[in-house]
Every structure is written in C-alpha cells, then in structure tokens.
DNA sequence: AATGAATGAGAATTCATTCAT
DNA sequence: AATGAATGAATTCTCATTCAT
C-alpha cells in the first residue's frame, strides 16, 4: 500500500544501525508489517536501499541543477548551489546519511549506477568553481580541494542539524554560503538582492518524527 | 604474535565493507591466520574494533593537545590543530574512517567510552575557536558551525587523500590551514615563521600498501 | 505445526545422549525438519528443555495431588501416591529421565523455577509420610530417609521398565506399593478394596516406539 | 605430577555440569594447570572419564565382594553388601554420580567395558537375593524388582548425604540395612552381633572440600 | 495484499587437541 | 613437566528469502 512507509522505516534503521546490521525482520517491525510483506514492495533488501538512494540522488541532482539555472553569475550560482545542498541535507538528514554511508553495501552493478549519479551531482560543484575561477570571480590555491571541502562541510550538516535546533534552516544556509564565499574569496556583495534560496524537497524516504517508531 | 597484523587486516576490511558486513573468517583470511586464532588476540569482534578505535582516538587527542601546546597564540594554535588533524587523517585514513563510521556498531558501554573520547577531541577545536573569538583574533557568524565545518572538512581528507597523489601532505595541510583562516577570518600573517606542523604518527592499525592483502 | 514432534525428538535424544551432547542439527534431523525451523517452535535449546520439564513436572504435581485426594487415610494416600509415581514414571520414562538428569543444564533462572516445582512434588510425599507417622499408621527410624528411598526407588523404574516387559504396569505398581508399605510398616490390609490406581497420563513429550526415529 | 588432582577437578565439574558441558579449559583452571598440561596425564577427555570410572567401579566390586565374604549367611551378606554400597556411595558421592550419569558419554568400546564392570557389581546383589530366597531367608513378590529397588535406593544416597549432615554414616547405613531387610522380609535378629560394617575406601578421584575450588 | 512456516547458507564463537618451545 | 599459540571441526543461532495459503 505504501512503499514510502517501508522506505522511511528502512532509512531510520539504516541510518542508525547501518544497512548490514539491519535485519529484514526489524524492518518489518519498524514498518508495522510482516517481514515477508516487504517483498511485495521491493525485490530484495538491496533493492530497497537502491530505491532510496536513487530517488535521493536524483532529487539532489535536480535541486542542484535548478540552483545553477538561477543565474549565470558564478557567485550567485555558488550561493544557490550551497544553499540547495545544505537545505536538502538538513531537510533529509537521515536519507542523506544513508546515501553517504551505504554505497559500499551495494553490489558492483548498483554501486556503479549510484556512483555515477553521485559523480554527476559533484560535477555541478566542479562546474561552478571552475567557471568562477576562470572568469576571475573566485580565487583558490587548489580548486579541487576547495570543492571537496565545500561539499564535505555541507554534507556534515546531516550530522548535527535539527529542525527544532538553535538556528533556522535559512540561517544555516546563509552561514554556509558565507563560508563558501570566504573559502573561494568570492564577493558576497554580488549576492545582494539575489533570491537564490529555494524551498528544499522532502523525500518520501525521510522519516519524520511521527512517521515511524523505533522498536525496543 | 602480532595484534597489529590483525588490526590492520580489520581496518582494511572494516573501512571498505563496514564492520557488520565483515566476517571473522574474512578477517582471518586477510590476516593470514585461522579465524579461531583471532580469539587469541581479542575477546570478540567488537573488542577488536574497540581496541582500534581507542588507540586511534587517544592518538588524536595526544596529537591535538600537543598542537595546542605549540603556542599561546590562537591563530597559531588553530593552524597547528588543523594541520595535525589533517596530517593525522591523511596518514591514517582508513583507521580514521573506521572510527568515524563504526561508532554505531558498538554496544552501549563501549559506545559511551568511545564517544567521550571523541568529545574530548572535539573540545580541543571548540577551545581554540572560542579563545580566538574572545580575544578578537577570529570572527565568525556562528562559532559552533564554523568549528563543525572545520572538522568535517578535515575529516573529509580521509576520503580522497593518497600519499602518492597530486599533492604532498604538507601542501594539503597548508591549504587546509588557509581555508580554516578564511572561515574564521584569521590573519595568516601571524603564521609567518611559526613551525606549527609536526610529523603525524602512523597507527599500528593503519594498513600500509604492503602490510596486508585483500582476499578474493 | 507440531511442538510435540520436536519435544519427542528432543526427549529421545536428551535421554540417550544428554542435553549438552545433543546438537540442534541432530534435533532437527530426528524431528524431520530443518534445524532452523526449531526456532519457530522454541526460543532456544534451553527453552525447549524447559518446556519439556515444565509440563512434565506440572503433570506430576497434578497426578500426585489427585492421588492424595483419593482418600483421607494415610495408607491409602501412600499407596495412591506411590502407584501414581510409578505409573507416571513407567508411562513417561524418557521424559522423567530428562527431568531428573538435566536440571543442571539449565541457567540459574530456569533452574530455580524447575527446582521449586520439583520441591513441590516431593513435598507431597513428605506430607503423606509425616501424617501417617503422626497418626500412628506408619513407623520408621527416619522419616526423611524413608521418603527419599521411596521416591528414588520409584524413579528408578524409568531405568528398566518396558511396556512390553515381563511385568504389566499394574503388577509393578502393586509391587512398589507393597515395598513402600514394608518400608513404612504400614498395614496393607487397609488397602483392600480401595481403588487407588488411576490411569497415568501420557505426556506430549514422551516418544512412543513409532513417533520418531533415531538418526544414523 | 598428580593425576589425582586432575581427576578430582574433573569429578567436581563432571558431577555438577556434566561431562559434555565441561570444557578442557575449565578442567585445567579447576586443577590449577594449563589445559594443554592435562594431556600429560591423560590421552583425551574421554580417557580421563574412563580412568575415573574404572577405578570407581573396581573399588565397588572389590568392596562388594569383600562384603559377601563376610559370612555365608544370606541375611548378613545382604546387610554387609547394603552397608558397603551405602558407605561407598556416601564416601564418594561425586564420583558415584559421575559413574551413574556419564556412561552415555563414552564411546562404544569404553561403554561396553564399563558396563560389564557395572553388571559384575550388580550381579553381587542378584546373587545374594537369589540365595536368600532359595534358602528361605528372604521372601519377595519379585526378586528382580526388589534387587533394583535396593540398589537404586542406596545409590540415591549420593544425592543427599553430607558428611556433616544430620545423620552419621553409620546411622544411615543401619537405616538402609533395616529398609533392605523389610523389603526382603529378612529377619534382622540374625544380624545381632555380626560386625558387617567396614570402613569404606576414599577414591583418589573424590574431591574433598579443600582439594579443589570451583571457578567463577 | 498479507502472512506464518520453512529453509540453506552463513554468522560469531568455542571446542578438543597438537606442537614447538 | 609445562605452556602459549594455533587450528579444523563443531557449536548455537540468525539471516534473507521463498512459498502455500
């Protein structure tokens, strides 16, 4: 009836125990169904993970691509991309974590498929940084390291951001945009008046406080 | 005869497949001993992981503390700490990854013990950032986020740094120190002539290219 | 589908090889199912033993209590109790043996629970002997020893009685009642016409010649 | 240096946990030596059990035979045999228990060898009962049952007799002789003045309160 | 759509035993 | 005489998955 329910239960458990340490029976219990019923929604435990990863990565690519379409100005693109990345990660922290951590749980075929989507996403950052450097809006000792640091930083949001925490999502996004500009020596003045922040999507796989309950 | 050999085999496998997905038999095969013999070196699979984590975290704390003793100047302390963190992570990338990823595999008791060591390490960063802000050497919109971004960035080194890569370790360290200074708006001129980089320790648990071989 | 089938296989093997020396795989083979399927019927090997013991001890208590309700006359109660004990033991020799021998295989919790049931059963004998001595129907140098000898004697039936043997169950029961009366110097004349023998229950856990087959 | 020390440790553990549930390492720990050293005293775990059983059964046969040589009078022989049986069992309760319970742990060869010794011992009882009945000193409904009951009763002493208990060994022996006479309707007057009780032997394998200590 | 029963493969761990020292 | 290290076989139990109902 509801693949989302199973995905949310899976993400909740995969994020806290890890894919390999989560049993099909635990998944069933967390989703409120018999473990055998899970096979009505998915072909295998790995397929379930893949379906979660695929929709997450595709949403990330979509969100990042949309960010780049916001403007032709590298600095605004950077801001939009960082804001989107942070927004997405903060909105879907558990799913993001599963995508980040569990690539290694996949078989070679699935692993390759997911890795190429992740590469596609990372290339968005590479494009922006490269263009900004080329037109002289950014400067950096090492473009690759700057890009990796940028992404890693943003991904780290999944480890600590809480919707009901000290900072609003918008504040967090602005702070990260600022840090990104500092790292690339970009001129923040170019961002004045540019509406580069979009509402991030909530994935069907992301557990919300009341959507599932952890078993004892 | 050699716990280190077992630890290196374990780190190699834990880092690539994950703790839960690694079997005792695989560990034995990778270490070149019978799986039962592993129980001469350690009490259980979890104990093995704990021994790896413990020595890694204690080495990190030691290395970070030594960095703070380098100088009383917050900016130099920051540089020394970041350089030490990056150096340690780049020198022991697999062990670092295991420590980062596998906390969740521990039982409650061990998890708490390891978490408190990690907290102790993170507090070193918090101390430096806080003092630098207090005395006006640093500035940041949000101290906590800056600190977290700093650490996350450095930890990310484990994901891509290779000793035989494009950049030397010293170059990487300098780049990260630069980025850290930018994020905290610290004055890099204060670092001129300060020898804040130390030789990072190589853990007994860190597999080196020739120390073990992956089974088929 | 049938816990009894598993219990019978278990009793057959536990009685002949002992609990500790019986493997789960042997149990499965004897019951005609996969060893993993055993865990559908029971939580663990020890749980299986406990379930066998519990129902045996409770049937013994029930049977003994019923014997005491036969009459208010100590001599008749004694006869009824001894006959019930011997009848039960001869009808369920293997289960009785397992209950007698394998208490030590239990963990502390289960051991205590089973021991208290055994104590309850033994107290039935103590009550009868004590009352018979008090009202002067019995006489003995030492009540405790007489009671223990009585029970031990009856339990020994499990070691040699065979339904198709030289003696019928009723003959065995009468002989034992006679010996009991002799030991306690009770007047057998009081038993004339008293119908103190009841049909003993056959436990679900007792293997019958055709209910299971021993593996090779 | 001392096979007895190993045997005592073994009997202590075999009696409480059972042969199959006792590990060689536990044996070593209880005997205060390394588990490998046990193989200097014995060929295997089963050999150790056999050596314990053999000396016990041979001592029983010797003690029983000596009892029969006490007199030509069946009633005195019976008394001497029962007293010897009870005395031996009470003096070596743990070894007796191991001999009684662990026959099933032996391989076919050893099992046969021990069983024939046990049969030899039991035949002593059969001889006495048979002769007593033949010459008219005893009477019983069923000779076989009487003999079995007699032995079982005496063996049961191992389950409850404690040297520091309520009754002295001599009292226990007299009580059992009395019960035996009652069961076989033998004339106790024939025992007057007959010194049929001998000091039972203490086996090298019998643990004494201070000879070994149970591990935690 | 849903499930209880079933299973072969594999998990971590312990075993009795051997052997070089 | 004694032992620490080592191991192949066996242990109990869990796994993901299938299938008849």
PDB file of C-alpha atoms (C1' of nucleotides) in Angstrom, chain D residues 22-24 39 44-45, chain E residues 15-20:
ATOM      1  CA  UNK D  22      32.652 -29.361  30.853  1.00  0.00           C
ATOM      2  CA  UNK D  23      35.486 -27.940  28.780  1.00  0.00           C
ATOM      3  CA  UNK D  24      39.105 -28.924  28.914  1.00  0.00           C
ATOM      4  CA  UNK D  39      47.275 -34.176  28.072  1.00  0.00           C
ATOM      5  CA  UNK D  44      41.853 -37.461  25.999  1.00  0.00           C
ATOM      6  CA  UNK D  45      38.857 -36.096  27.848  1.00  0.00           C
TER       7      UNK D  45
ATOM      8  C1'  DC E  15      35.820 -26.982  21.148  1.00  0.00           C
ATOM      9  C1'  DA E  16      39.333 -30.739  21.996  1.00  0.00           C
ATOM     10  C1'  DT E  17      43.547 -31.382  20.550  1.00  0.00           C
ATOM     11  C1'  DT E  18      48.505 -30.716  18.743  1.00  0.00           C
ATOM     12  C1'  DC E  19      53.009 -28.899  18.788  1.00  0.00           C
ATOM     13  C1'  DA E  20      57.182 -26.028  19.111  1.00  0.00           C
TER      14       DA E  20
END
